[in-house]
Amino acid sequence: MPATTRPTQAYWADEIAGQAAGRQVVNDSKTPSGTVHVGSLRGVVLHDAIRRAVVEHGNEVEFRYGIEDLDPMDSQALLTPDAIEQYMGVPLAHVPAPDGSPHPSYARHFATLFLETFAALGIHPHLYWMSENYASGAMDPYIERALHRADMILEIYRTVSTVNHPEGWLPISVICENCGRIGTTAARDWDGKEVSYECRADLVDWATGCGFRGRVAPFGGRAKMVWNVDWAARWGLVGATIEGCGKDLATAGGSRDRADAISRRVFDREPPLNIPYEFLNIGGRKMSTSRGEGAAAHEIADILPPTIVRFLFLRHRPNKAIDFDPSGDTIPRLFDEFDRIADAVAGRPGRGELPPDPERIFALSLSDASADPMVEAARFRPPFAHLAVLLQVPGPDIMDLLAAEKGTPLDDAEQDVALERIAAARAWLETLAPESARLSVHFDTLPAAAGELAEAQQRYVAALADAAEQASPVGGEAWQTLIFDTARAMELKPGEAFGAIYRAFLGRANGPRAGWLLASLSAAFVITRLREAAAFGGQQ
Ligand SMILES: [Zn+2]
């Protein structure tokens, strides 16, 4: 894109970092209520990009990440049938880990899976576990303040959100001393030292309390503040100055508005700067953690290289919804889009409009924050879909083919990129790739489908054989150009040209990018086969 039309708008993370004065604390958190879906990484990657941008703008910054492991287990789908009665409503930190897990609790098990995914993305926040902060007494001053100002909190719920709690309601949940549930208790009657509570069978519809009534001092881990109040208290605990949240929480009168008001009026503290962000939709649907559908974060992170996962979230502004269909062609397209941005950064702009600030998207996507973006962008990167074809075609060594395509041997770093992508393509083919990406070349005999070629297609494959003999194309791009140019010269539509090639080599009407398919085969075989198809076509 010419420099004169390049948008001057700053990258969103730089806009935020540019507004921040002095030391910053970026905060985020998660309830470890089960396998975490890949969309949950959006907030994590977004907060890490802000952290990096703040550092680059010259301010000190800490990234804190809270695990809300005193929250109640509220999804039956995540428990074995015999565990439902026992554990629904119990704090996640007190629910046992799934069978075979080395972790001491359900919360630790699922939080660790998610946290390991961050580390692979180059994201290393300073963690805190809410079960520990409550048990240590760190939350006690906030509990005491929230109970003293319970009427103020009731009024905030009523005026900010039109949520009416009954008179006498207190903003804490006690852990039942009889059954251990936290999701089923209602507290009343704070006298400055203790509260009364009842573990009710009918408080929520997803868990059944035991009916116990008691009176306790709600400190030292015996109770937890209700969620909005707990959120505001956490900001005070860690000193949060920047925290974005999903758009479902950021609606007018929603959870974030309540927590902001509680922070200001109950805890006398300005809430952190909010960056509302959109969802990642899997196949057009918003996915929820608790239903456990779609792609688990750790599974997608096992397939995609870390830089590509970061890029998935950072190439768009936070307010844009991202569609991600792991079983379609989203993953090959994601690599192609990364390569397009990288090429533009390296001064090789290709087709299509660029987003504002491609340099910043590229730099912040690199999982190694210390890497030089210009050096990384200039590297040779084999297209993902090309590798997916090469992996399915017996033939010469893939690294030799890539060296031929590049024109010189791959350096060490380029070999690393290629190996990472080969592993990704292999994993993709084994798990998520659609049928159209799977192929089997008919080496021994011309497929019967070659008989379906129209006369124009017969002339086309003959002309392509001649052109290939003359031009000796090397690499997928050179083959792709030859395929297009030959079709254009004969005024044949590209779709008909590709259809002829797929029928001649794969025995079907569709396939991967034809240039890469032909580049992965020996030129002699390609030319012979094209001529066979030219002679055979039109016979059925
Ligand atoms: Zn109980």
Coordinates of C-alpha atoms and ligand atoms in Angstrom, one line a residue:
M1 CA 0.0 0.0 0.0
P2 CA 1.4 3.4 -0.9
A3 CA 2.6 5.4 2.2
T4 CA 0.1 8.3 1.4
T5 CA -2.9 6.0 2.0
R6 CA -1.6 4.3 5.0
P7 CA -4.0 5.0 8.0
T8 CA -2.3 7.1 10.6
Q9 CA -4.4 5.6 13.5
A10 CA -2.1 4.2 16.2
Y11 CA -2.4 0.5 17.1
W12 CA -5.0 0.1 19.9
A13 CA -2.5 -1.1 22.5
D14 CA -0.2 1.9 21.8
E15 CA -3.2 4.2 22.3
I16 CA -3.8 2.7 25.7
A17 CA -0.1 2.7 26.6
G18 CA 0.1 6.3 25.5
Q19 CA -2.6 7.4 27.9
A20 CA -1.0 5.6 30.9
A21 CA 1.1 7.7 33.2
G22 CA 3.5 6.1 35.8
R23 CA 3.7 2.6 37.0
Q24 CA 0.9 0.3 35.7
V25 CA -0.7 -2.9 36.9
V26 CA -2.4 -4.9 34.1
N27 CA -4.9 -7.4 35.7
D28 CA -6.9 -10.2 34.4
S29 CA -8.6 -13.3 36.0
K30 CA -10.3 -16.5 35.3
T31 CA -12.7 -18.9 37.1
P32 CA -11.2 -22.4 36.5
S33 CA -14.6 -24.1 36.0
G34 CA -13.5 -26.6 33.3
T35 CA -11.6 -26.9 30.1
V36 CA -11.0 -23.4 28.8
H37 CA -12.0 -22.7 25.2
V38 CA -9.6 -21.0 22.8
G39 CA -11.6 -17.8 22.8
S40 CA -10.6 -17.3 26.5
L41 CA -7.1 -16.7 25.3
R42 CA -8.2 -13.4 23.7
G43 CA -8.2 -11.5 27.0
V44 CA -4.9 -13.0 28.0
V45 CA -3.2 -12.1 24.8
L46 CA -4.8 -8.7 24.7
H47 CA -3.6 -7.9 28.3
D48 CA -0.1 -9.1 27.4
A49 CA 0.0 -6.9 24.3
I50 CA -0.9 -3.9 26.5
R51 CA 1.8 -4.9 29.0
R52 CA 4.4 -5.0 26.2
A53 CA 3.2 -1.6 24.8
V54 CA 3.4 0.0 28.2
V55 CA 7.0 -1.2 28.6
E56 CA 7.9 0.1 25.1
H57 CA 6.3 3.5 26.1
G58 CA 8.8 3.6 29.0
N59 CA 6.6 2.9 32.0
E60 CA 7.1 0.2 34.6
V61 CA 4.3 -2.4 34.4
E62 CA 3.3 -5.6 36.2
F63 CA 0.9 -8.2 34.8
R64 CA -1.2 -9.9 37.5
Y65 CA -3.5 -12.9 36.8
G66 CA -6.0 -14.1 39.4
I67 CA -7.5 -17.5 39.6
E68 CA -11.0 -17.3 41.1
D69 CA -10.9 -20.7 42.7
L70 CA -13.2 -20.0 45.6
D71 CA -16.1 -19.6 43.1
P72 CA -18.7 -22.4 43.3
M73 CA -18.8 -25.4 40.9
D74 CA -22.0 -24.6 38.9
S75 CA -21.9 -26.9 35.9
Q76 CA -23.2 -30.4 36.2
A77 CA -21.8 -31.2 32.7
L78 CA -18.3 -31.1 34.2
L79 CA -18.8 -33.6 36.9
T80 CA -19.2 -37.4 36.8
P81 CA -22.9 -38.3 37.7
D82 CA -22.0 -39.6 41.1
A83 CA -20.1 -36.4 42.0
I84 CA -22.9 -34.0 41.1
E85 CA -24.8 -34.3 44.4
Q86 CA -21.7 -34.0 46.4
Y87 CA -19.9 -31.2 44.6
M88 CA -22.3 -28.8 42.9
G89 CA -22.0 -25.5 44.8
V90 CA -18.7 -26.4 46.4
P91 CA -15.7 -24.0 45.9
L92 CA -13.7 -25.2 42.9
A93 CA -10.6 -25.3 45.1
H94 CA -12.3 -27.9 47.2
V95 CA -13.6 -30.2 44.4
P96 CA -11.2 -33.1 43.7
A97 CA -9.3 -33.1 40.4
P98 CA -10.4 -35.5 37.7
D99 CA -9.2 -39.1 38.0
G100 CA -5.5 -39.5 37.0
S101 CA -4.7 -35.8 37.5
P102 CA -1.5 -35.0 39.5
H103 CA -3.1 -31.8 40.8
P104 CA -4.7 -31.5 44.3
S105 CA -8.0 -30.0 43.1
Y106 CA -10.3 -29.4 40.3
A107 CA -9.4 -25.7 40.2
R108 CA -5.6 -26.5 40.1
H109 CA -6.1 -29.1 37.4
F110 CA -7.9 -26.8 34.9
A111 CA -6.1 -23.6 35.9
T112 CA -2.8 -25.3 35.3
L113 CA -3.8 -26.6 31.8
F114 CA -4.7 -23.0 30.9
L115 CA -1.7 -21.4 32.5
E116 CA 0.7 -23.8 30.6
T117 CA -0.9 -22.5 27.4
F118 CA 0.0 -18.9 28.4
A119 CA 3.6 -19.8 29.1
A120 CA 4.0 -21.3 25.6
L121 CA 2.7 -18.0 24.2
G122 CA 5.5 -16.0 25.9
I123 CA 3.0 -14.8 28.6
H124 CA 4.2 -15.0 32.2
P125 CA 1.9 -13.1 34.5
H126 CA 2.4 -12.9 38.2
L127 CA -0.3 -15.3 39.5
Y128 CA -2.5 -15.1 42.5
W129 CA -5.1 -17.6 43.7
M130 CA -8.1 -16.2 45.5
S131 CA -8.5 -19.2 47.8
E132 CA -5.0 -18.2 49.2
N133 CA -5.8 -14.5 49.4
Y134 CA -9.0 -15.3 51.4
A135 CA -7.3 -17.9 53.6
S136 CA -4.4 -15.6 54.4
G137 CA -6.6 -12.8 55.5
A138 CA -5.6 -10.5 52.6
M139 CA -9.2 -10.0 51.7
D140 CA -10.4 -9.4 55.3
P141 CA -10.2 -5.6 55.2
Y142 CA -12.3 -5.6 52.0
I143 CA -14.9 -8.0 53.5
E144 CA -15.2 -5.8 56.6
R145 CA -15.6 -2.7 54.4
A146 CA -18.2 -4.4 52.2
L147 CA -20.2 -5.5 55.2
H148 CA -20.1 -2.1 56.8
R149 CA -21.3 -0.6 53.5
A150 CA -23.7 -3.3 52.6
D151 CA -26.6 -0.8 52.2
M152 CA -24.5 1.2 49.7
I153 CA -23.8 -2.0 47.7
L154 CA -27.5 -2.8 47.7
E155 CA -28.2 0.7 46.4
I156 CA -25.6 0.3 43.7
Y157 CA -27.2 -2.9 42.5
R158 CA -30.6 -1.2 42.5
T159 CA -29.6 2.0 40.7
V160 CA -26.8 0.9 38.4
S161 CA -28.4 -2.5 37.4
T162 CA -32.0 -2.5 38.6
V163 CA -31.1 -5.7 40.5
N164 CA -33.0 -5.8 43.8
H165 CA -31.7 -8.0 46.6
P166 CA -34.0 -8.4 49.6
E167 CA -33.5 -6.1 52.6
G168 CA -30.9 -7.4 54.9
W169 CA -29.0 -9.1 52.1
L170 CA -25.2 -9.1 52.7
P171 CA -22.6 -9.1 49.8
I172 CA -20.9 -12.3 51.0
S173 CA -21.2 -16.1 50.6
V174 CA -20.2 -18.1 53.6
I175 CA -18.8 -21.6 53.1
C176 CA -21.3 -23.9 54.9
E177 CA -19.7 -25.5 57.9
N178 CA -21.8 -28.6 57.5
C179 CA -21.7 -29.4 53.7
G180 CA -18.9 -27.2 52.4
R181 CA -21.0 -25.5 49.7
I182 CA -20.5 -21.8 49.0
G183 CA -23.1 -21.4 46.3
T184 CA -26.1 -22.1 48.4
T185 CA -25.7 -19.9 51.5
A186 CA -27.3 -16.6 52.2
A187 CA -25.9 -14.3 55.0
R188 CA -27.6 -11.8 57.2
D189 CA -27.2 -9.8 60.4
W190 CA -23.7 -8.5 60.5
D191 CA -22.9 -7.2 64.0
G192 CA -19.4 -6.0 63.3
K193 CA -17.9 -9.3 64.1
E194 CA -20.1 -12.2 62.8
V195 CA -22.8 -12.9 60.3
S196 CA -25.6 -15.5 60.4
Y197 CA -26.1 -17.7 57.4
E198 CA -28.4 -20.4 56.1
C199 CA -27.5 -23.1 53.6
R200 CA -30.7 -23.1 51.5
A201 CA -32.1 -25.9 49.3
D202 CA -33.7 -23.3 47.0
L203 CA -31.3 -20.4 46.8
V204 CA -30.0 -21.4 43.4
D205 CA -31.5 -23.9 40.9
W206 CA -28.1 -25.6 40.1
A207 CA -27.2 -26.8 43.7
T208 CA -29.1 -27.9 46.7
G209 CA -28.1 -26.5 50.2
C210 CA -28.2 -28.8 53.2
G211 CA -30.4 -26.5 55.4
F212 CA -27.7 -25.8 58.0
R213 CA -27.8 -22.5 59.9
G214 CA -24.8 -21.0 61.6
R215 CA -23.1 -17.9 62.8
V216 CA -19.4 -17.2 61.9
A217 CA -16.8 -14.5 61.7
P218 CA -16.6 -14.4 57.8
F219 CA -12.9 -13.9 57.7
G220 CA -9.7 -15.9 56.9
G221 CA -11.3 -17.9 54.1
R222 CA -14.6 -18.8 55.8
A223 CA -16.5 -16.6 53.3
K224 CA -16.1 -14.9 49.9
M225 CA -17.5 -11.6 48.7
V226 CA -20.1 -11.9 45.9
W227 CA -18.7 -11.7 42.5
N228 CA -19.0 -8.0 41.6
V229 CA -17.8 -6.9 45.0
D230 CA -15.0 -9.5 44.9
W231 CA -13.9 -8.1 41.5
A232 CA -13.7 -4.6 42.8
A233 CA -11.8 -5.8 45.9
R234 CA -9.3 -7.6 43.7
W235 CA -8.5 -4.4 41.9
G236 CA -7.6 -2.9 45.3
L237 CA -5.6 -5.9 46.4
V238 CA -3.3 -5.9 43.3
G239 CA -3.5 -2.2 42.5
A240 CA -5.0 -2.8 39.1
T241 CA -4.8 0.2 36.7
I242 CA -5.8 -1.5 33.4
E243 CA -8.2 -4.4 33.0
G244 CA -10.3 -5.2 30.0
C245 CA -13.3 -7.5 30.0
G246 CA -15.5 -9.4 27.6
K247 CA -18.4 -7.4 26.1
D248 CA -20.9 -9.5 27.9
L249 CA -19.7 -8.0 31.2
A250 CA -19.3 -4.5 29.7
T251 CA -22.9 -3.8 28.8
A252 CA -24.6 -0.6 30.3
G253 CA -25.7 -1.5 33.8
G254 CA -23.9 -4.8 33.6
S255 CA -21.3 -6.4 35.9
R256 CA -18.5 -4.1 35.0
D257 CA -20.6 -1.0 35.7
R258 CA -21.5 -2.4 39.1
A259 CA -17.9 -3.3 39.9
D260 CA -16.7 0.2 38.8
A261 CA -19.3 1.8 41.1
I262 CA -18.4 -0.5 44.0
S263 CA -14.7 0.3 43.5
R264 CA -15.3 4.0 43.6
R265 CA -18.0 4.3 46.3
V266 CA -17.3 1.3 48.6
F267 CA -13.6 0.9 48.3
D268 CA -12.8 4.6 47.5
R269 CA -10.7 3.6 44.6
E270 CA -10.8 4.6 40.9
P271 CA -11.4 1.4 38.9
P272 CA -8.9 0.3 36.2
L273 CA -9.1 1.5 32.7
N274 CA -11.5 -0.8 30.8
I275 CA -10.9 -2.3 27.3
P276 CA -14.1 -4.1 26.4
Y277 CA -13.4 -6.9 23.9
E278 CA -15.5 -9.0 21.6
F279 CA -15.8 -12.7 21.5
L280 CA -14.1 -15.3 19.3
N281 CA -16.9 -17.2 17.7
I282 CA -16.4 -20.8 16.8
G283 CA -18.3 -21.6 13.6
G284 CA -20.4 -18.5 14.1
R285 CA -21.4 -19.2 17.7
K286 CA -20.2 -17.7 20.9
M287 CA -18.7 -20.5 22.9
S288 CA -18.9 -20.8 26.7
T289 CA -16.4 -22.5 28.9
S290 CA -18.9 -24.4 30.9
R291 CA -20.6 -26.1 28.0
G292 CA -17.1 -27.4 27.0
E293 CA -17.9 -27.2 23.3
G294 CA -15.5 -26.3 20.5
A295 CA -11.8 -26.1 20.6
A296 CA -10.0 -26.2 24.0
A297 CA -7.4 -23.6 24.3
H298 CA -4.7 -26.1 25.1
E299 CA -5.7 -28.3 22.1
I300 CA -5.5 -25.3 19.6
A301 CA -2.3 -24.2 21.2
D302 CA -0.9 -27.7 20.7
I303 CA -1.5 -27.3 16.9
L304 CA -0.8 -23.7 16.2
P305 CA 2.7 -22.1 16.8
P306 CA 2.6 -19.5 19.6
T307 CA 3.1 -16.6 17.3
I308 CA 0.2 -17.6 15.2
V309 CA -2.1 -17.9 18.3
R310 CA -1.1 -14.4 19.3
F311 CA -1.6 -13.1 15.8
L312 CA -5.2 -14.6 15.7
F313 CA -6.1 -12.2 18.5
L314 CA -3.9 -9.2 17.8
R315 CA -4.6 -8.6 14.1
H316 CA -8.0 -7.1 14.9
R317 CA -9.0 -4.4 17.3
P318 CA -10.5 -5.7 20.5
N319 CA -14.0 -4.5 19.5
K320 CA -14.1 -6.7 16.5
A321 CA -15.6 -10.2 16.8
I322 CA -13.4 -12.9 15.4
D323 CA -14.8 -15.9 13.6
F324 CA -12.8 -19.1 14.1
D325 CA -13.9 -22.4 12.6
P326 CA -11.1 -24.8 13.4
S327 CA -12.6 -27.5 11.2
G328 CA -12.8 -25.3 8.1
D329 CA -10.1 -23.4 6.3
T330 CA -9.6 -20.9 9.1
I331 CA -6.3 -22.2 10.1
P332 CA -4.6 -22.2 6.7
R333 CA -6.0 -18.7 6.1
L334 CA -4.7 -17.6 9.4
F335 CA -1.1 -18.6 8.4
D336 CA -1.6 -16.9 5.0
E337 CA -2.8 -13.7 6.6
F338 CA 0.2 -13.7 9.0
D339 CA 2.5 -14.2 6.0
R340 CA 0.8 -11.4 4.1
I341 CA 1.3 -9.0 7.0
A342 CA 4.9 -10.2 7.5
D343 CA 5.7 -9.6 3.8
A344 CA 4.3 -6.1 4.1
V345 CA 6.5 -5.4 7.1
A346 CA 9.5 -6.8 5.2
G347 CA 8.8 -4.4 2.4
R348 CA 7.1 -6.9 0.1
P349 CA 3.5 -5.8 0.0
G350 CA 1.2 -8.2 -1.7
R351 CA -2.5 -8.1 -2.6
G352 CA -5.2 -6.7 -0.4
E353 CA -5.7 -3.9 2.0
L354 CA -3.5 -3.8 5.1
P355 CA -4.8 -3.2 8.6
P356 CA -3.5 0.0 10.4
D357 CA -0.1 -0.5 11.8
P358 CA 0.9 -3.9 10.4
E359 CA 4.3 -3.5 12.0
R360 CA 2.8 -3.3 15.5
I361 CA 0.5 -6.3 14.8
F362 CA 3.5 -8.3 13.6
A363 CA 5.9 -7.2 16.4
L364 CA 3.3 -7.9 19.2
S365 CA 2.4 -11.2 17.7
L366 CA 6.0 -12.6 18.1
S367 CA 6.0 -14.9 21.1
D368 CA 9.6 -13.9 21.7
A369 CA 9.3 -10.3 22.8
S370 CA 13.0 -9.8 22.4
A371 CA 13.1 -10.8 18.7
D372 CA 13.8 -8.1 16.1
P373 CA 10.6 -7.8 14.1
M374 CA 12.3 -6.7 10.9
V375 CA 14.6 -9.7 10.9
E376 CA 11.7 -12.0 11.7
A377 CA 9.5 -10.5 9.0
A378 CA 12.2 -11.0 6.3
R379 CA 12.5 -14.7 6.9
F380 CA 11.5 -17.3 4.4
R381 CA 8.2 -19.0 5.6
P382 CA 6.7 -21.9 3.7
P383 CA 2.9 -21.5 3.2
F384 CA 1.0 -23.7 5.6
A385 CA -1.3 -25.2 3.0
H386 CA 1.7 -26.0 0.8
L387 CA 3.2 -28.0 3.7
A388 CA -0.1 -29.8 4.2
V389 CA 0.1 -31.0 0.6
L390 CA 3.8 -31.9 0.8
L391 CA 3.1 -34.0 3.8
Q392 CA 0.6 -36.1 1.9
V393 CA 2.6 -36.7 -1.2
P394 CA 5.5 -39.2 -1.2
G395 CA 8.5 -37.6 -2.8
P396 CA 11.7 -35.7 -2.1
D397 CA 12.7 -34.4 1.3
I398 CA 10.5 -31.4 2.3
M399 CA 13.5 -29.3 3.4
D400 CA 15.1 -29.8 0.0
L401 CA 11.9 -28.7 -1.8
L402 CA 11.7 -25.6 0.4
A403 CA 15.4 -24.8 -0.3
A404 CA 14.6 -25.1 -4.1
E405 CA 11.6 -22.8 -3.6
K406 CA 13.6 -20.2 -1.7
G407 CA 16.6 -20.5 -4.0
T408 CA 19.1 -20.9 -1.2
P409 CA 19.4 -23.2 1.8
L410 CA 17.2 -22.3 4.7
D411 CA 19.2 -20.7 7.6
D412 CA 18.8 -22.2 11.1
A413 CA 16.0 -19.8 12.1
E414 CA 14.1 -20.5 8.9
Q415 CA 14.5 -24.2 9.4
D416 CA 13.0 -23.8 12.9
V417 CA 10.0 -21.9 11.4
A418 CA 9.6 -24.6 8.7
L419 CA 9.8 -27.4 11.3
E420 CA 7.3 -25.7 13.5
R421 CA 4.9 -25.3 10.6
I422 CA 5.4 -28.9 9.4
A423 CA 4.5 -30.1 12.9
A424 CA 1.4 -27.8 12.8
A425 CA 0.3 -29.0 9.4
R426 CA 0.7 -32.6 10.5
A427 CA -1.3 -32.1 13.6
W428 CA -3.9 -30.2 11.6
L429 CA -4.2 -33.0 9.1
E430 CA -4.6 -35.6 11.9
T431 CA -7.2 -33.7 13.8
L432 CA -9.1 -30.7 12.3
A433 CA -8.5 -30.6 8.6
P434 CA -11.6 -30.8 6.4
E435 CA -12.0 -33.6 3.9
S436 CA -11.2 -31.2 1.0
A437 CA -7.7 -30.8 2.4
R438 CA -7.0 -34.5 2.5
L439 CA -5.8 -35.9 -0.7
S440 CA -4.4 -39.0 -2.4
V441 CA -2.5 -38.6 -5.6
H442 CA -3.3 -41.3 -8.2
F443 CA 0.3 -42.2 -9.2
D444 CA -0.2 -45.5 -11.0
T445 CA -3.1 -44.9 -13.4
L446 CA -5.0 -41.9 -14.7
P447 CA -8.2 -41.5 -12.6
A448 CA -11.5 -42.3 -14.3
A449 CA -12.6 -38.7 -13.5
A450 CA -10.2 -37.5 -16.1
G451 CA -12.7 -38.7 -18.6
E452 CA -15.0 -35.9 -17.5
L453 CA -12.8 -33.2 -19.0
A454 CA -14.5 -31.0 -21.5
E455 CA -12.8 -30.3 -24.8
A456 CA -11.5 -26.9 -23.6
Q457 CA -10.1 -28.5 -20.5
Q458 CA -8.4 -31.2 -22.6
R459 CA -6.7 -28.4 -24.7
Y460 CA -5.8 -26.7 -21.5
V461 CA -4.0 -29.6 -19.8
A462 CA -2.1 -30.2 -23.1
A463 CA -1.0 -26.5 -23.2
L464 CA -0.1 -26.6 -19.5
A465 CA 2.2 -29.6 -20.2
D466 CA 3.9 -27.7 -23.0
A467 CA 4.3 -24.6 -20.9
A468 CA 5.7 -26.6 -18.0
E469 CA 8.2 -28.3 -20.3
Q470 CA 9.4 -24.9 -21.5
A471 CA 9.4 -22.9 -18.3
S472 CA 10.6 -25.6 -15.8
P473 CA 8.7 -23.9 -12.9
V474 CA 10.2 -24.5 -9.4
G475 CA 8.0 -24.0 -6.4
G476 CA 4.3 -23.6 -5.7
E477 CA 4.1 -19.9 -6.6
A478 CA 5.8 -20.5 -10.0
W479 CA 3.4 -23.4 -10.8
Q480 CA 0.4 -21.3 -9.6
T481 CA 1.4 -18.5 -12.0
L482 CA 1.9 -20.9 -14.9
I483 CA -1.5 -22.4 -14.2
F484 CA -3.2 -19.0 -14.2
D485 CA -1.3 -17.6 -17.2
T486 CA -2.0 -20.6 -19.3
A487 CA -5.7 -20.5 -18.5
R488 CA -5.9 -16.7 -19.2
A489 CA -4.1 -17.1 -22.6
M490 CA -6.8 -19.7 -23.6
E491 CA -9.7 -17.7 -22.0
L492 CA -10.5 -20.6 -19.7
K493 CA -12.0 -19.8 -16.3
P494 CA -9.6 -20.5 -13.4
G495 CA -12.2 -22.8 -11.8
E496 CA -12.3 -25.0 -15.0
A497 CA -8.5 -25.0 -15.1
F498 CA -8.2 -26.2 -11.5
G499 CA -11.0 -28.7 -12.0
A500 CA -9.1 -30.3 -14.9
I501 CA -5.9 -30.6 -12.8
Y502 CA -7.7 -32.1 -9.7
R503 CA -9.5 -34.7 -11.9
A504 CA -6.2 -35.7 -13.6
F505 CA -4.2 -36.1 -10.4
L506 CA -6.7 -36.6 -7.6
G507 CA -9.7 -38.1 -9.3
R508 CA -12.0 -35.5 -7.9
A509 CA -13.4 -32.0 -8.7
N510 CA -11.6 -30.1 -5.9
G511 CA -8.4 -30.0 -3.9
P512 CA -5.7 -27.8 -2.3
R513 CA -4.0 -24.9 -4.2
A514 CA -3.1 -26.5 -7.5
G515 CA 0.3 -24.9 -7.8
W516 CA 1.5 -26.5 -4.6
L517 CA 0.0 -29.8 -5.6
L518 CA 2.0 -29.9 -8.8
A519 CA 5.1 -28.4 -7.2
S520 CA 5.2 -31.3 -4.8
L521 CA 5.3 -33.9 -7.6
S522 CA 8.1 -34.6 -10.0
A523 CA 7.9 -32.4 -13.1
A524 CA 8.3 -35.4 -15.4
F525 CA 5.3 -37.1 -13.8
V526 CA 3.2 -33.9 -14.0
I527 CA 3.9 -33.4 -17.7
T528 CA 3.3 -37.1 -18.6
R529 CA 0.0 -37.1 -16.6
L530 CA -1.2 -33.8 -18.1
R531 CA -0.7 -35.3 -21.6
E532 CA -2.4 -38.6 -20.7
A533 CA -5.4 -36.6 -19.4
A534 CA -5.5 -34.5 -22.6
A535 CA -5.7 -37.6 -24.7
F536 CA -8.2 -39.4 -22.4
G537 CA -10.7 -36.6 -21.8
G538 CA -14.1 -36.4 -23.3
Q539 CA -14.6 -40.2 -23.4
Q540 CA -17.3 -40.4 -20.8
Ligands
ZN1 ZN -24.7 -26.7 53.8

